[in-house]
Coordinates of C-alpha atoms in Angstrom, one line a residue:
X15 CA -3.9 -137.7 -34.5
X16 CA -2.0 -138.1 -37.7
X17 CA -3.3 -141.3 -39.4
X18 CA -1.2 -143.0 -42.1
X19 CA -2.3 -146.1 -44.2
X20 CA -0.7 -148.0 -47.4
X21 CA -3.0 -146.3 -49.7
X22 CA -5.2 -143.3 -49.6
X23 CA -8.0 -142.6 -52.1
X24 CA -7.7 -138.5 -52.5
X25 CA -9.0 -136.6 -55.2
X26 CA -10.1 -139.0 -57.3
X27 CA -7.1 -141.3 -57.6
X28 CA -5.5 -143.9 -55.0
X29 CA -2.2 -142.2 -53.4
X30 CA 0.5 -143.8 -51.5
X31 CA 2.8 -142.3 -48.7
X32 CA -0.1 -139.8 -47.7
X33 CA -1.2 -138.4 -44.1
X34 CA -4.3 -137.4 -42.6
X35 CA -4.3 -135.1 -39.7
X36 CA -7.2 -135.0 -37.5
X37 CA -8.1 -132.1 -35.1
X38 CA -9.4 -132.9 -31.7
X39 CA -13.3 -132.1 -32.9
X40 CA -12.7 -135.0 -35.0
X41 CA -12.6 -133.1 -38.5
X42 CA -10.1 -133.2 -41.3
X43 CA -7.2 -130.4 -40.9
X44 CA -4.9 -131.6 -43.8
X45 CA -4.4 -134.2 -46.4
X46 CA -1.0 -134.4 -47.2
X47 CA 2.3 -136.2 -47.9
X48 CA 3.7 -137.6 -44.9
X49 CA 6.9 -135.9 -45.9
X50 CA 4.8 -132.5 -45.0
X51 CA 3.2 -134.1 -42.1
X52 CA 5.8 -135.7 -40.1
X53 CA 5.5 -139.1 -38.5
X54 CA 1.9 -141.0 -38.1
X55 CA 0.4 -141.6 -34.9
X56 CA -1.1 -144.3 -36.5
X57 CA -0.1 -146.6 -39.1
X58 CA -2.5 -148.8 -41.1
X59 CA -0.3 -151.1 -43.1
X60 CA -1.7 -152.7 -45.8
X61 CA -4.9 -150.8 -45.6
X62 CA -6.4 -148.7 -48.3
X63 CA -7.8 -145.2 -46.8
X64 CA -11.3 -144.4 -48.1
X65 CA -14.1 -141.8 -46.7
X66 CA -16.9 -144.0 -45.1
X67 CA -20.2 -144.2 -47.2
X68 CA -23.5 -142.8 -46.7
X69 CA -27.4 -144.1 -45.9
X70 CA -29.1 -141.5 -47.3
X71 CA -32.8 -142.6 -46.4
X72 CA -33.2 -145.7 -44.5
X73 CA -35.6 -147.6 -42.2
X74 CA -33.6 -149.6 -39.8
X75 CA -36.8 -151.0 -38.4
X76 CA -37.2 -153.3 -41.1
X77 CA -34.5 -155.3 -40.0
X78 CA -36.7 -157.0 -38.0
X79 CA -38.5 -158.4 -41.1
X80 CA -35.4 -159.9 -42.8
X81 CA -36.2 -163.3 -43.5
X82 CA -40.1 -163.0 -42.5
X83 CA -40.6 -160.5 -45.4
X84 CA -39.3 -163.2 -47.7
X85 CA -42.2 -165.5 -46.8
X86 CA -44.5 -162.9 -48.1
X87 CA -43.7 -163.9 -51.8
X88 CA -45.2 -167.2 -50.8
X89 CA -48.7 -165.3 -50.8
X90 CA -51.2 -165.6 -53.3
X91 CA -50.6 -162.6 -55.4
X92 CA -48.0 -159.5 -55.3
X93 CA -51.0 -157.4 -53.9
X94 CA -51.2 -159.9 -51.1
X95 CA -47.5 -159.6 -50.5
X96 CA -47.5 -156.2 -50.3
X97 CA -50.5 -155.9 -48.0
X98 CA -48.8 -158.3 -45.7
X99 CA -45.4 -156.8 -45.4
X100 CA -47.3 -153.2 -45.3
X101 CA -49.7 -154.7 -42.2
X102 CA -46.1 -156.2 -40.5
X103 CA -44.4 -152.6 -41.3
X104 CA -47.6 -151.0 -39.5
X105 CA -47.5 -153.1 -36.3
X106 CA -43.7 -153.1 -35.7
X107 CA -43.9 -149.0 -35.5
X108 CA -47.0 -149.1 -33.5
X109 CA -45.4 -151.4 -31.2
X110 CA -42.1 -149.9 -30.4
X111 CA -41.2 -148.3 -27.5
X112 CA -37.9 -146.1 -26.9
X113 CA -36.3 -148.8 -25.5
X114 CA -36.9 -151.7 -28.0
X115 CA -36.2 -148.7 -30.6
X116 CA -32.9 -148.7 -29.4
X117 CA -32.3 -152.0 -29.4
X118 CA -33.5 -152.8 -32.8
X119 CA -31.4 -149.2 -34.0
X120 CA -27.8 -150.2 -32.5
X121 CA -28.1 -153.6 -34.1
X122 CA -28.7 -151.9 -37.4
X123 CA -25.8 -149.5 -36.7
X124 CA -23.0 -152.2 -35.8
X125 CA -23.9 -153.9 -38.8
X126 CA -24.2 -150.9 -41.3
X127 CA -20.5 -149.9 -39.4
X128 CA -19.5 -152.9 -40.4
X129 CA -20.5 -152.9 -44.0
X130 CA -18.8 -149.5 -44.3
X131 CA -21.7 -147.0 -43.5
X132 CA -20.6 -144.2 -41.3
X133 CA -23.4 -141.7 -41.7
X134 CA -26.9 -142.8 -41.8
X135 CA -30.1 -140.8 -42.7
X136 CA -33.1 -142.5 -40.8
X137 CA -36.8 -141.7 -40.9
X138 CA -38.7 -140.7 -37.6
X139 CA -42.4 -140.7 -38.5
X140 CA -44.3 -138.6 -35.7
X141 CA -47.4 -139.8 -34.9
X142 CA -50.6 -137.7 -34.6
X143 CA -51.5 -136.5 -31.4
X144 CA -54.6 -138.3 -31.3
X145 CA -52.5 -141.7 -31.8
X146 CA -50.3 -140.5 -28.8
X147 CA -53.4 -140.1 -26.7
X148 CA -55.3 -142.8 -27.8
X149 CA -53.1 -145.7 -29.0
X150 CA -50.6 -145.1 -26.4
X151 CA -47.9 -144.4 -29.4
X152 CA -44.6 -143.1 -27.6
X153 CA -44.5 -139.1 -28.1
X154 CA -41.8 -138.0 -30.7
X155 CA -39.0 -136.6 -28.1
X156 CA -38.4 -140.1 -26.5
X157 CA -38.5 -141.9 -29.8
X158 CA -36.0 -139.0 -31.3
X159 CA -34.2 -139.8 -27.9
X160 CA -34.1 -143.3 -28.4
X161 CA -32.6 -143.1 -32.0
X162 CA -29.9 -140.6 -30.8
X163 CA -28.7 -142.9 -27.9
X164 CA -28.5 -145.6 -30.3
X165 CA -26.2 -143.8 -32.7
X166 CA -24.0 -142.5 -29.7
X167 CA -23.5 -145.9 -28.1
X168 CA -22.1 -147.4 -31.1
X169 CA -20.4 -144.7 -32.5
X170 CA -22.1 -143.8 -36.2
X171 CA -23.2 -140.5 -37.4
X172 CA -26.9 -140.0 -37.6
X173 CA -29.2 -137.5 -39.2
X174 CA -32.6 -137.9 -38.2
X175 CA -35.2 -137.1 -41.0
X176 CA -38.2 -136.5 -38.8
X177 CA -41.7 -136.6 -40.9
X178 CA -45.4 -135.5 -40.2
X179 CA -48.0 -137.4 -39.4
X180 CA -49.5 -139.2 -43.1
X181 CA -51.9 -136.4 -44.7
X182 CA -54.9 -137.1 -43.8
X183 CA -58.2 -135.7 -45.9
X184 CA -59.9 -132.9 -44.1
X185 CA -56.4 -131.7 -42.6
X186 CA -56.6 -127.8 -42.3
X187 CA -53.4 -125.5 -42.2
X188 CA -53.1 -125.4 -38.7
X189 CA -51.5 -128.9 -38.6
X190 CA -48.8 -128.0 -40.6
X191 CA -48.0 -124.9 -38.2
X192 CA -48.3 -127.3 -35.0
X193 CA -46.2 -129.7 -36.9
X194 CA -44.2 -127.3 -37.7
X195 CA -43.7 -125.7 -34.4
X196 CA -43.2 -129.1 -32.8
X197 CA -40.2 -130.0 -35.0
X198 CA -38.5 -126.9 -34.5
X199 CA -38.7 -127.6 -30.6
X200 CA -37.7 -131.3 -30.6
X201 CA -34.5 -129.9 -33.3
X202 CA -33.8 -127.1 -30.4
X203 CA -34.3 -129.8 -27.5
X204 CA -31.8 -132.3 -29.5
X205 CA -29.5 -130.0 -30.6
X206 CA -28.6 -129.0 -27.2
X207 CA -27.4 -132.2 -26.8
X208 CA -23.8 -133.0 -25.9
X209 CA -23.4 -134.9 -29.5
X210 CA -22.1 -133.1 -32.6
X211 CA -23.0 -136.4 -34.3
X212 CA -26.7 -135.9 -34.9
X213 CA -28.0 -133.9 -37.7
X214 CA -32.1 -133.4 -38.7
X215 CA -33.6 -133.4 -42.1
X216 CA -37.3 -132.8 -42.8
X217 CA -39.3 -135.9 -44.6
X218 CA -42.4 -136.1 -46.2
X219 CA -44.4 -139.9 -46.8
X220 CA -46.3 -140.3 -49.7
X221 CA -46.1 -136.9 -51.1
X222 CA -48.4 -137.5 -53.9
X223 CA -51.2 -137.4 -51.4
X224 CA -50.3 -134.1 -50.0
X225 CA -51.6 -131.0 -51.2
X226 CA -49.3 -128.5 -53.0
X227 CA -49.6 -125.8 -50.9
X228 CA -48.9 -127.8 -47.8
X229 CA -45.8 -128.9 -49.4
X230 CA -44.7 -125.2 -50.1
X231 CA -45.4 -124.4 -46.7
X232 CA -43.3 -127.1 -45.0
X233 CA -40.5 -125.9 -47.6
X234 CA -40.6 -122.2 -46.9
X235 CA -41.1 -122.8 -43.2
X236 CA -38.3 -124.8 -42.9
X237 CA -36.1 -123.9 -45.9
X238 CA -33.0 -124.2 -43.8
X239 CA -33.2 -127.9 -43.5
X240 CA -32.8 -130.9 -46.0
X241 CA -36.3 -132.0 -47.4
X242 CA -36.8 -135.7 -48.6
X243 CA -40.1 -136.1 -50.5
X244 CA -40.8 -140.0 -50.5
X245 CA -43.3 -141.3 -53.5
X246 CA -44.1 -144.3 -51.4
X247 CA -46.6 -144.6 -48.4
X248 CA -45.1 -144.8 -44.9
X249 CA -45.9 -147.7 -42.6
X250 CA -48.6 -146.2 -41.2
X251 CA -50.1 -144.6 -43.9
X252 CA -54.0 -145.0 -44.4
X253 CA -54.7 -147.1 -47.0
X254 CA -52.2 -149.6 -45.7
X255 CA -54.7 -151.6 -43.2
X256 CA -57.8 -151.4 -45.3
X257 CA -58.5 -147.8 -45.0
X258 CA -59.5 -145.5 -47.6
X259 CA -56.2 -143.7 -49.6
X260 CA -56.1 -140.0 -49.9
X261 CA -56.4 -138.8 -53.1
X262 CA -53.0 -139.2 -54.5
X263 CA -51.9 -136.9 -57.8
X264 CA -49.8 -138.7 -60.4
X265 CA -46.3 -138.2 -60.0
X266 CA -45.4 -136.4 -63.4
X267 CA -47.9 -133.9 -61.9
X268 CA -46.7 -133.5 -58.8
X269 CA -43.4 -133.5 -60.3
X270 CA -44.5 -130.4 -62.6
X271 CA -46.2 -128.7 -59.9
X272 CA -42.6 -128.9 -57.5
X273 CA -41.2 -127.6 -60.6
X274 CA -43.1 -124.6 -61.3
X275 CA -43.5 -123.8 -57.5
X276 CA -39.5 -123.7 -57.3
X277 CA -39.6 -126.1 -54.4
X278 CA -37.2 -128.1 -55.9
X279 CA -33.3 -127.2 -54.8
X280 CA -29.9 -128.5 -53.9
X281 CA -31.5 -129.1 -50.3
X282 CA -34.5 -131.6 -51.9
X283 CA -33.9 -135.3 -52.2
X284 CA -36.8 -137.4 -54.1
X285 CA -37.0 -140.4 -52.3
X286 CA -38.9 -143.6 -54.7
X287 CA -37.8 -142.6 -58.3
X288 CA -41.2 -141.4 -59.9
X289 CA -41.5 -141.1 -63.3
X290 CA -40.7 -138.0 -65.3
X291 CA -40.8 -136.7 -68.6
X292 CA -37.1 -135.8 -69.8
X293 CA -38.0 -132.2 -69.7
X294 CA -39.0 -132.5 -66.0
X295 CA -35.4 -134.5 -65.3
X296 CA -33.7 -131.8 -66.6
X297 CA -35.2 -128.9 -64.8
X298 CA -34.7 -131.1 -61.8
X299 CA -31.5 -131.6 -62.7
X300 CA -30.7 -127.4 -62.9
X301 CA -32.1 -126.9 -59.4
X302 CA -29.8 -129.3 -57.7
X303 CA -32.1 -131.7 -56.6
X304 CA -31.1 -135.4 -55.9
X305 CA -32.6 -138.8 -56.6
X306 CA -32.2 -141.7 -53.6
X307 CA -31.5 -145.0 -55.8
X308 CA -32.7 -147.5 -53.1
X309 CA -31.2 -151.4 -53.5
X310 CA -34.5 -152.7 -52.7
X311 CA -35.6 -151.3 -55.8
X312 CA -34.1 -154.0 -57.5
X313 CA -34.2 -152.3 -60.9
X314 CA -32.9 -149.2 -62.5
X315 CA -35.0 -145.8 -62.1
X316 CA -37.3 -144.8 -65.4
X317 CA -34.6 -143.8 -68.0
X318 CA -35.6 -140.2 -68.1
X319 CA -34.3 -139.8 -64.1
X320 CA -31.3 -142.2 -64.5
X321 CA -29.1 -140.3 -66.8
X322 CA -25.8 -139.3 -65.0
X323 CA -25.8 -136.0 -66.6
X324 CA -29.3 -135.9 -65.2
X325 CA -29.8 -136.2 -61.4
X326 CA -27.1 -136.7 -58.6
X327 CA -28.3 -139.9 -57.2
X328 CA -27.0 -141.5 -53.7
X329 CA -27.9 -144.7 -52.1
X330 CA -29.2 -146.5 -49.0
X331 CA -28.5 -149.4 -46.8
X332 CA -31.3 -151.6 -46.9
X333 CA -31.9 -153.1 -43.5
X334 CA -34.4 -155.7 -44.4
X335 CA -31.9 -157.5 -47.0
X336 CA -29.1 -156.8 -45.1
X337 CA -27.2 -155.2 -48.6
X338 CA -24.6 -152.5 -48.1
X339 CA -24.0 -149.2 -50.0
X340 CA -21.1 -150.6 -51.7
X341 CA -24.2 -153.6 -52.8
X342 CA -26.4 -150.8 -54.2
X343 CA -23.8 -148.8 -56.1
X344 CA -22.5 -152.5 -57.7
X345 CA -26.1 -153.4 -58.6
X346 CA -26.5 -150.0 -60.1
X347 CA -23.3 -150.4 -61.8
X348 CA -24.4 -153.5 -63.5
X349 CA -27.6 -152.5 -64.3
X350 CA -25.8 -149.5 -65.9
X351 CA -23.0 -151.0 -67.7
X352 CA -21.7 -149.2 -70.4
X353 CA -23.4 -145.6 -69.5
X354 CA -21.3 -143.2 -67.9
X355 CA -23.8 -143.4 -64.6
X356 CA -22.0 -146.7 -64.4
X357 CA -18.2 -145.4 -64.3
X358 CA -16.5 -146.1 -60.6
X359 CA -16.5 -142.2 -59.8
X360 CA -19.7 -141.9 -60.6
X361 CA -20.9 -144.8 -58.4
X362 CA -18.4 -143.5 -55.5
X363 CA -19.5 -140.3 -55.5
X364 CA -23.1 -141.3 -55.1
X365 CA -22.0 -143.7 -52.2
X366 CA -20.0 -140.7 -50.3
X367 CA -20.4 -137.2 -51.1
X368 CA -24.1 -137.0 -52.5
X369 CA -25.6 -138.8 -49.7
X370 CA -23.8 -136.8 -47.1
X371 CA -25.3 -133.6 -49.4
X372 CA -28.5 -135.0 -49.1
X373 CA -28.2 -135.3 -45.2
X374 CA -26.7 -132.0 -44.9
X375 CA -23.0 -133.4 -43.4
X376 CA -19.7 -132.3 -44.3
X377 CA -18.6 -135.7 -44.8
X378 CA -17.7 -138.4 -47.8
X379 CA -14.6 -137.2 -48.9
X380 CA -11.5 -136.4 -47.0
X381 CA -11.0 -132.7 -47.3
X382 CA -10.0 -130.2 -44.8
X383 CA -12.7 -129.3 -42.6
X384 CA -14.9 -132.5 -43.3
X385 CA -15.6 -135.3 -40.5
X386 CA -13.1 -137.8 -40.2
X387 CA -15.5 -140.7 -41.1
X388 CA -13.1 -142.7 -42.5
X389 CA -12.6 -146.6 -43.8
X390 CA -9.3 -149.1 -43.7
X391 CA -10.0 -151.7 -46.5
X392 CA -7.7 -155.1 -45.9
X393 CA -5.5 -154.8 -49.1
X394 CA -4.5 -158.7 -48.4
X395 CA -8.2 -159.6 -49.2
X396 CA -8.6 -162.2 -52.1
X397 CA -10.5 -159.8 -53.5
X398 CA -7.5 -157.1 -53.6
X399 CA -4.6 -159.2 -53.8
X400 CA -2.5 -158.1 -56.7
X401 CA -4.8 -155.6 -58.1
X402 CA -3.1 -152.1 -59.1
X403 CA -3.9 -149.3 -57.2
X404 CA -5.6 -147.5 -60.2
X405 CA -8.3 -150.5 -60.2
X406 CA -9.0 -150.6 -56.4
X407 CA -11.4 -148.9 -56.3
X408 CA -13.5 -150.3 -59.7
X409 CA -12.4 -153.7 -58.1
X410 CA -14.5 -152.3 -54.7
X411 CA -17.6 -151.7 -57.1
X412 CA -17.5 -154.9 -58.7
X413 CA -21.0 -157.0 -58.6
X414 CA -20.4 -159.8 -56.4
X415 CA -17.1 -158.3 -54.2
X416 CA -17.8 -157.9 -50.3
X417 CA -15.5 -154.8 -49.3
X418 CA -13.2 -156.3 -46.7
X419 CA -13.5 -153.5 -44.1
X420 CA -11.2 -153.9 -41.4
X421 CA -11.0 -150.5 -39.8
X422 CA -13.8 -147.7 -39.4
X423 CA -13.5 -144.2 -37.8
X424 CA -16.2 -141.8 -37.1
X425 CA -15.1 -138.3 -36.2
X426 CA -11.5 -139.5 -36.0
X427 CA -12.7 -142.1 -33.2
X428 CA -12.1 -145.9 -34.2
X429 CA -14.8 -147.7 -33.7
X430 CA -14.3 -150.6 -35.8
X431 CA -11.0 -152.7 -35.2
X432 CA -10.0 -155.5 -37.5
X433 CA -13.7 -156.0 -39.1
X434 CA -15.0 -156.4 -35.3
X435 CA -17.0 -153.8 -33.0
X436 CA -16.4 -154.2 -29.6
X437 CA -20.2 -154.0 -28.6
X438 CA -21.2 -156.3 -31.3
X439 CA -22.3 -159.2 -28.9
X440 CA -23.8 -157.4 -26.1
X441 CA -25.8 -155.1 -28.8
X442 CA -26.8 -158.7 -30.6
X443 CA -27.9 -160.5 -27.4
X444 CA -30.5 -157.4 -26.6
X445 CA -31.3 -157.3 -30.1
X446 CA -32.5 -160.9 -30.3
X447 CA -34.6 -160.7 -27.0
X448 CA -36.2 -157.6 -28.6
X449 CA -37.1 -159.3 -31.8
X450 CA -38.3 -162.5 -29.8
X451 CA -40.4 -159.9 -28.0
X452 CA -42.3 -158.4 -31.2
X453 CA -42.4 -161.1 -33.9
X454 CA -42.3 -164.3 -32.0
X455 CA -41.7 -167.9 -34.0

């Protein structure tokens, strides 16, 4: 298929009279002037064609807490509010069956697509074996299958970030071996399914609670997988519900240990912006590691981690607040106005290519061989009327602007037309029924 829009963002600038040739497998064959490619099969007049944005490390289940979480702010103290939110998170994760998970995931994935996200990294925390046996938690394979079914049904690209159960005091090395074997079996099983739009990564929740040798062991055993190291506890983390937390290493100490052990490389993403010395941040930058600037943070990363010349960054869709990757980029650009990090080109790289790299995906740019995950932005929307071509991308990244996403393509297949998803009504009804069951008024 040959696709042509009025304008195309290619090689760092907006160009006209360009075409994107898409192969039958959904990958881009060529991006070139229409004069060289011929008559397009599909024209998008009045549209700016962009690569889709990438949500690097999200938690779609927090969609259930939208609005309800805000009520926690009326608690007597910030600590009480955080405890209340943790308890709700833990309850939701415990109560989710595969059917409920799929209903929630489909709703969030449609919201993502309408906001310009074409690829998402979502966390799957594997319950401990005793939790599956004693508490009736759904096994990881059933949960993973539900995630994949949700992504396939609405048409989004998905990377599942599989995390072992939270580290528990007294855990032995054979626990890691068991998880690695289960993880590899899970990946092998689901990769055999007829979907090219699901990828896999490894995630560690509350990394400071893990022994260094355990982190190194996981990295060595699963070195071919992208690795996300999270500095925040998971919803089911011990300590979240009045249980004593495991011993945690101070963030700078763990960072230094990871650097010394050469764990950090281009496949590693840091989630939760730990504090770091300038020397540590520079070492991480040399390693190629990446930092997720989550929109929920509300503030920029610590100065040592924020320099655009220091660490690559990416963004996540905030399901609890409904904040898109565009919004995350706008907020960061405003917070760091006047620095190199706020330049539209840097923010756009973080919103697209860096996120794709973090998830091990070939997307986030218009280039031959990459997936044809594309956005059609309405040039006739009030925010863009009269804007010169050279300023279109900066206009979309200006704080307060809601990008007018009209068309969305994933692997060359159109999944959003005229700003609407064809399954939005049915999915919305299923989500409402699930939400009412899990969180009654």
